[in-house]
Amino acid sequence: MSLNSVSEVDKSVKIRNIIISVSDKTNLDYFTQKLIQINPDIKIFSTGGTYKFLAALDGIIEGKNLISISDYTKQPEMQGGLVKTLDFRIYIGILSEKYNLEHKKDIERVSAIEFDMIVVNLYPFGNVIQKDGITLEEARSNIDIGGPCMLRASAKNFHRVASVCDPALYEGIIKEMEENSGQLSLETRFKLACATFDHTSSYDTTISKYLNSVDANKLEKLYNIH
């Protein structure tokens, strides 16, 4: 199997289709409402609690600006929210390369949407494990799977996708989009990718350190063993 090598890249990308699925909703109202002011036709695909939060905001119209990811994937969320975004039509829409004709065929084959921006922050694993009396099971349940996958995919494809992992980035993104007709530059997309890989690396390191601090010989005392 040969790995893809991209040679053609757009200097600026207009943001039209976004996935937003966040644990930390700080300034999310400001960010999404500004995005819609910049591009009234923008479409935001979202999940669970994030969807409910966005649906309650002024200026956001369900079905026009806001779409449930479950409606897009035609799959309900798994109980407990364990699987929401791990879907082929989502990842083909994140990882497809604009000037790759075979990717275009794949997009058309499954009627996928090409996503231009992924806005995700992760379950607060680091904060959870700081609580007194935290159990292994409480910690384990706060290990985010879908979030890091989407962030890593969008960061890998910085050629045409903006990967947004931190609310602190919102203001700068909005400023650039306001000044550039709703577009983000290649330089900005690359810097966002770097921030994402720093973030996911730190997240995985925190999980690894915690799990390695657990005495594996005591696991059978923590569960009902069959």
PDB file of C-alpha atoms in Angstrom:
ATOM      1  CA  MET A   1       0.000   0.000   0.000  1.00  0.00           C
ATOM      2  CA  SER A   2       1.392   3.378  -1.002  1.00  0.00           C
ATOM      3  CA  LEU A   3       0.879   6.403   1.235  1.00  0.00           C
ATOM      4  CA  ASN A   4      -0.695   9.524  -0.204  1.00  0.00           C
ATOM      5  CA  SER A   5       1.518  12.515  -0.893  1.00  0.00           C
ATOM      6  CA  VAL A   6      -0.234  15.845  -1.490  1.00  0.00           C
ATOM      7  CA  SER A   7       1.261  18.417  -3.869  1.00  0.00           C
ATOM      8  CA  GLU A   8      -1.673  20.780  -4.536  1.00  0.00           C
ATOM      9  CA  VAL A   9      -3.025  22.811  -1.615  1.00  0.00           C
ATOM     10  CA  ASP A  10      -5.309  25.843  -1.399  1.00  0.00           C
ATOM     11  CA  LYS A  11      -3.779  28.883   0.275  1.00  0.00           C
ATOM     12  CA  SER A  12      -7.128  29.760   1.874  1.00  0.00           C
ATOM     13  CA  VAL A  13     -10.148  27.593   2.668  1.00  0.00           C
ATOM     14  CA  LYS A  14     -13.680  28.930   3.092  1.00  0.00           C
ATOM     15  CA  ILE A  15     -15.349  27.430   6.171  1.00  0.00           C
ATOM     16  CA  ARG A  16     -18.721  25.952   5.185  1.00  0.00           C
ATOM     17  CA  ASN A  17     -19.209  22.662   7.061  1.00  0.00           C
ATOM     18  CA  ILE A  18     -18.162  22.212  10.690  1.00  0.00           C
ATOM     19  CA  ILE A  19     -18.355  19.462  13.283  1.00  0.00           C
ATOM     20  CA  ILE A  20     -18.626  20.763  16.855  1.00  0.00           C
ATOM     21  CA  SER A  21     -18.548  18.313  19.766  1.00  0.00           C
ATOM     22  CA  VAL A  22     -17.115  19.740  22.967  1.00  0.00           C
ATOM     23  CA  SER A  23     -16.885  19.025  26.667  1.00  0.00           C
ATOM     24  CA  ASP A  24     -15.836  22.582  27.552  1.00  0.00           C
ATOM     25  CA  LYS A  25     -18.458  24.986  26.198  1.00  0.00           C
ATOM     26  CA  THR A  26     -16.602  28.154  27.215  1.00  0.00           C
ATOM     27  CA  ASN A  27     -17.338  30.916  24.661  1.00  0.00           C
ATOM     28  CA  LEU A  28     -19.045  28.425  22.348  1.00  0.00           C
ATOM     29  CA  ASP A  29     -22.043  30.757  22.057  1.00  0.00           C
ATOM     30  CA  TYR A  30     -19.793  33.617  20.908  1.00  0.00           C
ATOM     31  CA  PHE A  31     -17.914  31.385  18.474  1.00  0.00           C
ATOM     32  CA  THR A  32     -20.890  29.776  16.756  1.00  0.00           C
ATOM     33  CA  GLN A  33     -22.943  32.944  16.524  1.00  0.00           C
ATOM     34  CA  LYS A  34     -19.973  34.775  14.974  1.00  0.00           C
ATOM     35  CA  LEU A  35     -19.457  31.930  12.495  1.00  0.00           C
ATOM     36  CA  ILE A  36     -23.063  32.279  11.351  1.00  0.00           C
ATOM     37  CA  GLN A  37     -22.744  36.070  11.089  1.00  0.00           C
ATOM     38  CA  ILE A  38     -19.733  35.591   8.831  1.00  0.00           C
ATOM     39  CA  ASN A  39     -21.421  32.915   6.711  1.00  0.00           C
ATOM     40  CA  PRO A  40     -25.212  32.643   7.181  1.00  0.00           C
ATOM     41  CA  ASP A  41     -25.200  29.412   5.124  1.00  0.00           C
ATOM     42  CA  ILE A  42     -22.672  27.654   7.355  1.00  0.00           C
ATOM     43  CA  LYS A  43     -23.673  24.189   8.562  1.00  0.00           C
ATOM     44  CA  ILE A  44     -22.765  22.909  12.015  1.00  0.00           C
ATOM     45  CA  PHE A  45     -22.991  19.175  12.695  1.00  0.00           C
ATOM     46  CA  SER A  46     -23.147  18.300  16.368  1.00  0.00           C
ATOM     47  CA  THR A  47     -23.848  15.656  19.010  1.00  0.00           C
ATOM     48  CA  GLY A  48     -25.601  15.163  22.346  1.00  0.00           C
ATOM     49  CA  GLY A  49     -25.152  17.928  24.889  1.00  0.00           C
ATOM     50  CA  THR A  50     -23.347  20.187  22.442  1.00  0.00           C
ATOM     51  CA  TYR A  51     -26.275  19.972  20.024  1.00  0.00           C
ATOM     52  CA  LYS A  52     -28.746  20.897  22.785  1.00  0.00           C
ATOM     53  CA  PHE A  53     -26.560  23.838  23.848  1.00  0.00           C
ATOM     54  CA  LEU A  54     -26.324  25.173  20.292  1.00  0.00           C
ATOM     55  CA  ALA A  55     -30.007  24.643  19.532  1.00  0.00           C
ATOM     56  CA  ALA A  56     -30.905  27.000  22.402  1.00  0.00           C
ATOM     57  CA  LEU A  57     -28.827  29.897  21.029  1.00  0.00           C
ATOM     58  CA  ASP A  58     -30.312  32.868  19.195  1.00  0.00           C
ATOM     59  CA  GLY A  59     -29.649  32.901  15.462  1.00  0.00           C
ATOM     60  CA  ILE A  60     -29.134  29.166  15.067  1.00  0.00           C
ATOM     61  CA  ILE A  61     -31.790  27.364  13.064  1.00  0.00           C
ATOM     62  CA  GLU A  62     -32.117  23.604  13.462  1.00  0.00           C
ATOM     63  CA  GLY A  63     -32.085  21.894  10.090  1.00  0.00           C
ATOM     64  CA  LYS A  64     -30.458  24.919   8.415  1.00  0.00           C
ATOM     65  CA  ASN A  65     -27.407  25.902  10.455  1.00  0.00           C
ATOM     66  CA  LEU A  66     -27.519  23.038  12.951  1.00  0.00           C
ATOM     67  CA  ILE A  67     -27.721  19.351  12.051  1.00  0.00           C
ATOM     68  CA  SER A  68     -27.561  16.318  14.304  1.00  0.00           C
ATOM     69  CA  ILE A  69     -24.653  14.010  13.489  1.00  0.00           C
ATOM     70  CA  SER A  70     -27.019  11.083  14.031  1.00  0.00           C
ATOM     71  CA  ASP A  71     -29.243  12.470  11.264  1.00  0.00           C
ATOM     72  CA  TYR A  72     -26.189  12.679   9.009  1.00  0.00           C
ATOM     73  CA  THR A  73     -24.794   9.215   9.778  1.00  0.00           C
ATOM     74  CA  LYS A  74     -28.272   7.618  10.017  1.00  0.00           C
ATOM     75  CA  GLN A  75     -27.047   5.910  13.186  1.00  0.00           C
ATOM     76  CA  PRO A  76     -28.191   6.615  16.769  1.00  0.00           C
ATOM     77  CA  GLU A  77     -25.597   7.250  19.455  1.00  0.00           C
ATOM     78  CA  MET A  78     -24.479   4.164  21.355  1.00  0.00           C
ATOM     79  CA  GLN A  79     -25.755   3.980  24.950  1.00  0.00           C
ATOM     80  CA  GLY A  80     -23.596   6.129  27.197  1.00  0.00           C
ATOM     81  CA  GLY A  81     -22.405   8.149  24.195  1.00  0.00           C
ATOM     82  CA  LEU A  82     -19.647   5.622  23.559  1.00  0.00           C
ATOM     83  CA  VAL A  83     -20.010   5.852  19.780  1.00  0.00           C
ATOM     84  CA  LYS A  84     -21.223   9.096  18.223  1.00  0.00           C
ATOM     85  CA  THR A  85     -18.755  10.150  15.561  1.00  0.00           C
ATOM     86  CA  LEU A  86     -16.793   7.005  14.635  1.00  0.00           C
ATOM     87  CA  ASP A  87     -18.401   6.710  11.225  1.00  0.00           C
ATOM     88  CA  PHE A  88     -17.036   6.257   7.694  1.00  0.00           C
ATOM     89  CA  ARG A  89     -18.989   9.190   6.226  1.00  0.00           C
ATOM     90  CA  ILE A  90     -17.523  11.476   8.877  1.00  0.00           C
ATOM     91  CA  TYR A  91     -13.927  10.409   8.411  1.00  0.00           C
ATOM     92  CA  ILE A  92     -14.015  10.375   4.639  1.00  0.00           C
ATOM     93  CA  GLY A  93     -15.331  13.937   4.935  1.00  0.00           C
ATOM     94  CA  ILE A  94     -12.405  14.915   7.162  1.00  0.00           C
ATOM     95  CA  LEU A  95      -9.534  13.053   5.512  1.00  0.00           C
ATOM     96  CA  SER A  96     -10.385  13.401   1.815  1.00  0.00           C
ATOM     97  CA  GLU A  97      -7.916  15.468  -0.203  1.00  0.00           C
ATOM     98  CA  LYS A  98      -9.394  18.160  -2.443  1.00  0.00           C
ATOM     99  CA  TYR A  99      -7.391  17.471  -5.586  1.00  0.00           C
ATOM    100  CA  ASN A 100      -7.482  13.671  -5.333  1.00  0.00           C
ATOM    101  CA  LEU A 101      -9.917  12.425  -7.971  1.00  0.00           C
ATOM    102  CA  GLU A 102     -10.318   9.028  -6.306  1.00  0.00           C
ATOM    103  CA  HIS A 103     -11.299  10.752  -3.069  1.00  0.00           C
ATOM    104  CA  LYS A 104     -13.884  12.768  -4.976  1.00  0.00           C
ATOM    105  CA  LYS A 105     -15.374   9.523  -6.253  1.00  0.00           C
ATOM    106  CA  ASP A 106     -15.472   8.145  -2.699  1.00  0.00           C
ATOM    107  CA  ILE A 107     -17.216  11.281  -1.428  1.00  0.00           C
ATOM    108  CA  GLU A 108     -19.828  10.994  -4.177  1.00  0.00           C
ATOM    109  CA  ARG A 109     -20.239   7.235  -3.674  1.00  0.00           C
ATOM    110  CA  VAL A 110     -21.398   7.625  -0.063  1.00  0.00           C
ATOM    111  CA  SER A 111     -22.891  11.139  -0.437  1.00  0.00           C
ATOM    112  CA  ALA A 112     -20.485  12.468   2.184  1.00  0.00           C
ATOM    113  CA  ILE A 113     -19.878  16.070   3.166  1.00  0.00           C
ATOM    114  CA  GLU A 114     -16.396  17.577   3.050  1.00  0.00           C
ATOM    115  CA  PHE A 115     -15.832  19.114   6.484  1.00  0.00           C
ATOM    116  CA  ASP A 116     -13.708  22.271   6.642  1.00  0.00           C
ATOM    117  CA  MET A 117     -13.396  22.622  10.419  1.00  0.00           C
ATOM    118  CA  ILE A 118     -13.482  20.263  13.412  1.00  0.00           C
ATOM    119  CA  VAL A 119     -14.093  21.847  16.831  1.00  0.00           C
ATOM    120  CA  VAL A 120     -13.492  19.342  19.614  1.00  0.00           C
ATOM    121  CA  ASN A 121     -12.232  19.397  23.162  1.00  0.00           C
ATOM    122  CA  LEU A 122     -11.874  16.261  25.176  1.00  0.00           C
ATOM    123  CA  TYR A 123     -13.419  14.641  28.221  1.00  0.00           C
ATOM    124  CA  PRO A 124     -11.584  16.223  31.184  1.00  0.00           C
ATOM    125  CA  PHE A 125      -9.558  13.154  32.150  1.00  0.00           C
ATOM    126  CA  GLY A 126      -6.802  15.184  33.803  1.00  0.00           C
ATOM    127  CA  ASN A 127      -9.269  17.039  36.026  1.00  0.00           C
ATOM    128  CA  VAL A 128     -11.215  13.896  36.904  1.00  0.00           C
ATOM    129  CA  ILE A 129      -8.207  11.994  38.229  1.00  0.00           C
ATOM    130  CA  GLN A 130      -7.347  14.890  40.567  1.00  0.00           C
ATOM    131  CA  LYS A 131     -10.537  14.356  42.568  1.00  0.00           C
ATOM    132  CA  ASP A 132     -10.330  12.687  45.960  1.00  0.00           C
ATOM    133  CA  GLY A 133     -11.338   9.035  45.980  1.00  0.00           C
ATOM    134  CA  ILE A 134     -11.403   8.681  42.201  1.00  0.00           C
ATOM    135  CA  THR A 135     -11.848   5.063  41.105  1.00  0.00           C
ATOM    136  CA  LEU A 136     -10.258   3.351  38.143  1.00  0.00           C
ATOM    137  CA  GLU A 137     -13.688   2.893  36.579  1.00  0.00           C
ATOM    138  CA  GLU A 138     -14.537   6.601  36.904  1.00  0.00           C
ATOM    139  CA  ALA A 139     -11.209   7.467  35.311  1.00  0.00           C
ATOM    140  CA  ARG A 140     -11.584   4.889  32.538  1.00  0.00           C
ATOM    141  CA  SER A 141     -15.041   6.176  31.580  1.00  0.00           C
ATOM    142  CA  ASN A 142     -13.546   9.645  31.025  1.00  0.00           C
ATOM    143  CA  ILE A 143     -11.091   8.462  28.383  1.00  0.00           C
ATOM    144  CA  ASP A 144     -12.204  10.183  25.182  1.00  0.00           C
ATOM    145  CA  ILE A 145     -12.039   8.105  21.986  1.00  0.00           C
ATOM    146  CA  GLY A 146     -14.007   9.855  19.251  1.00  0.00           C
ATOM    147  CA  GLY A 147     -12.679  13.315  20.101  1.00  0.00           C
ATOM    148  CA  PRO A 148      -8.964  12.537  19.682  1.00  0.00           C
ATOM    149  CA  CYS A 149      -9.739  10.597  16.497  1.00  0.00           C
ATOM    150  CA  MET A 150     -11.493  13.560  14.896  1.00  0.00           C
ATOM    151  CA  LEU A 151      -8.848  16.008  16.085  1.00  0.00           C
ATOM    152  CA  ARG A 152      -5.980  13.888  14.778  1.00  0.00           C
ATOM    153  CA  ALA A 153      -7.717  13.293  11.445  1.00  0.00           C
ATOM    154  CA  SER A 154      -8.402  16.999  10.920  1.00  0.00           C
ATOM    155  CA  ALA A 155      -4.891  17.985  11.995  1.00  0.00           C
ATOM    156  CA  LYS A 156      -3.356  15.436   9.631  1.00  0.00           C
ATOM    157  CA  ASN A 157      -5.378  16.968   6.795  1.00  0.00           C
ATOM    158  CA  PHE A 158      -4.461  20.588   7.564  1.00  0.00           C
ATOM    159  CA  HIS A 159      -4.169  21.017   3.779  1.00  0.00           C
ATOM    160  CA  ARG A 160      -7.893  21.806   3.777  1.00  0.00           C
ATOM    161  CA  VAL A 161      -9.276  21.302   7.325  1.00  0.00           C
ATOM    162  CA  ALA A 162      -8.980  23.502  10.429  1.00  0.00           C
ATOM    163  CA  SER A 163      -8.533  21.522  13.650  1.00  0.00           C
ATOM    164  CA  VAL A 164      -9.710  23.478  16.719  1.00  0.00           C
ATOM    165  CA  CYS A 165      -8.956  21.919  20.112  1.00  0.00           C
ATOM    166  CA  ASP A 166      -9.189  24.826  22.570  1.00  0.00           C
ATOM    167  CA  PRO A 167     -11.720  27.634  23.222  1.00  0.00           C
ATOM    168  CA  ALA A 168      -8.755  30.008  23.578  1.00  0.00           C
ATOM    169  CA  LEU A 169      -8.338  29.724  19.797  1.00  0.00           C
ATOM    170  CA  TYR A 170     -11.844  30.958  18.925  1.00  0.00           C
ATOM    171  CA  GLU A 171     -11.182  34.693  18.953  1.00  0.00           C
ATOM    172  CA  GLY A 172      -8.194  34.523  16.599  1.00  0.00           C
ATOM    173  CA  ILE A 173     -10.073  32.261  14.183  1.00  0.00           C
ATOM    174  CA  ILE A 174     -13.059  34.611  14.083  1.00  0.00           C
ATOM    175  CA  LYS A 175     -10.824  37.643  13.535  1.00  0.00           C
ATOM    176  CA  GLU A 176      -9.112  36.025  10.547  1.00  0.00           C
ATOM    177  CA  MET A 177     -12.381  34.837   9.055  1.00  0.00           C
ATOM    178  CA  GLU A 178     -13.933  38.304   9.425  1.00  0.00           C
ATOM    179  CA  GLU A 179     -10.973  39.845   7.632  1.00  0.00           C
ATOM    180  CA  ASN A 180     -10.826  37.223   4.865  1.00  0.00           C
ATOM    181  CA  SER A 181     -14.402  36.560   3.727  1.00  0.00           C
ATOM    182  CA  GLY A 182     -14.869  33.519   5.949  1.00  0.00           C
ATOM    183  CA  GLN A 183     -11.579  31.871   4.993  1.00  0.00           C
ATOM    184  CA  LEU A 184      -8.622  30.499   6.947  1.00  0.00           C
ATOM    185  CA  SER A 185      -5.079  30.515   5.611  1.00  0.00           C
ATOM    186  CA  LEU A 186      -2.761  27.528   5.152  1.00  0.00           C
ATOM    187  CA  GLU A 187      -0.443  28.987   7.820  1.00  0.00           C
ATOM    188  CA  THR A 188      -3.295  29.165  10.340  1.00  0.00           C
ATOM    189  CA  ARG A 189      -4.477  25.653   9.511  1.00  0.00           C
ATOM    190  CA  PHE A 190      -0.953  24.343  10.047  1.00  0.00           C
ATOM    191  CA  LYS A 191      -0.584  26.154  13.383  1.00  0.00           C
ATOM    192  CA  LEU A 192      -3.927  24.728  14.509  1.00  0.00           C
ATOM    193  CA  ALA A 193      -2.709  21.248  13.557  1.00  0.00           C
ATOM    194  CA  CYS A 194       0.422  21.731  15.660  1.00  0.00           C
ATOM    195  CA  ALA A 195      -1.697  22.833  18.633  1.00  0.00           C
ATOM    196  CA  THR A 196      -3.911  19.779  18.206  1.00  0.00           C
ATOM    197  CA  PHE A 197      -1.047  17.269  18.202  1.00  0.00           C
ATOM    198  CA  ASP A 198       0.447  18.970  21.274  1.00  0.00           C
ATOM    199  CA  HIS A 199      -2.940  18.650  22.963  1.00  0.00           C
ATOM    200  CA  THR A 200      -3.617  15.007  22.083  1.00  0.00           C
ATOM    201  CA  SER A 201      -0.060  14.048  22.991  1.00  0.00           C
ATOM    202  CA  SER A 202      -0.429  15.589  26.444  1.00  0.00           C
ATOM    203  CA  TYR A 203      -3.844  13.948  26.855  1.00  0.00           C
ATOM    204  CA  ASP A 204      -2.513  10.479  26.033  1.00  0.00           C
ATOM    205  CA  THR A 205       0.495  10.974  28.306  1.00  0.00           C
ATOM    206  CA  THR A 206      -1.808  11.841  31.221  1.00  0.00           C
ATOM    207  CA  ILE A 207      -3.868   8.699  30.620  1.00  0.00           C
ATOM    208  CA  SER A 208      -0.779   6.520  30.298  1.00  0.00           C
ATOM    209  CA  LYS A 209       0.754   7.814  33.516  1.00  0.00           C
ATOM    210  CA  TYR A 210      -2.466   7.273  35.432  1.00  0.00           C
ATOM    211  CA  LEU A 211      -3.058   3.731  34.167  1.00  0.00           C
ATOM    212  CA  ASN A 212       0.530   2.759  34.873  1.00  0.00           C
ATOM    213  CA  SER A 213       0.085   3.952  38.460  1.00  0.00           C
ATOM    214  CA  VAL A 214      -2.636   1.323  39.003  1.00  0.00           C
ATOM    215  CA  ASP A 215      -1.568  -1.996  40.503  1.00  0.00           C
ATOM    216  CA  ALA A 216      -2.697  -4.596  37.966  1.00  0.00           C
ATOM    217  CA  ASN A 217      -2.588  -7.286  40.659  1.00  0.00           C
ATOM    218  CA  LYS A 218      -5.504  -5.579  42.415  1.00  0.00           C
ATOM    219  CA  LEU A 219      -7.826  -5.358  39.402  1.00  0.00           C
ATOM    220  CA  GLU A 220      -9.848  -8.420  40.395  1.00  0.00           C
ATOM    221  CA  LYS A 221     -10.871  -6.653  43.612  1.00  0.00           C
ATOM    222  CA  LEU A 222     -12.392  -3.814  41.628  1.00  0.00           C
ATOM    223  CA  TYR A 223     -14.792  -5.823  39.486  1.00  0.00           C
ATOM    224  CA  ASN A 224     -17.220  -8.730  39.668  1.00  0.00           C
ATOM    225  CA  ILE A 225     -15.179 -11.369  37.875  1.00  0.00           C
ATOM    226  CA  HIS A 226     -16.964 -14.007  35.769  1.00  0.00           C
TER     227      HIS A 226
END
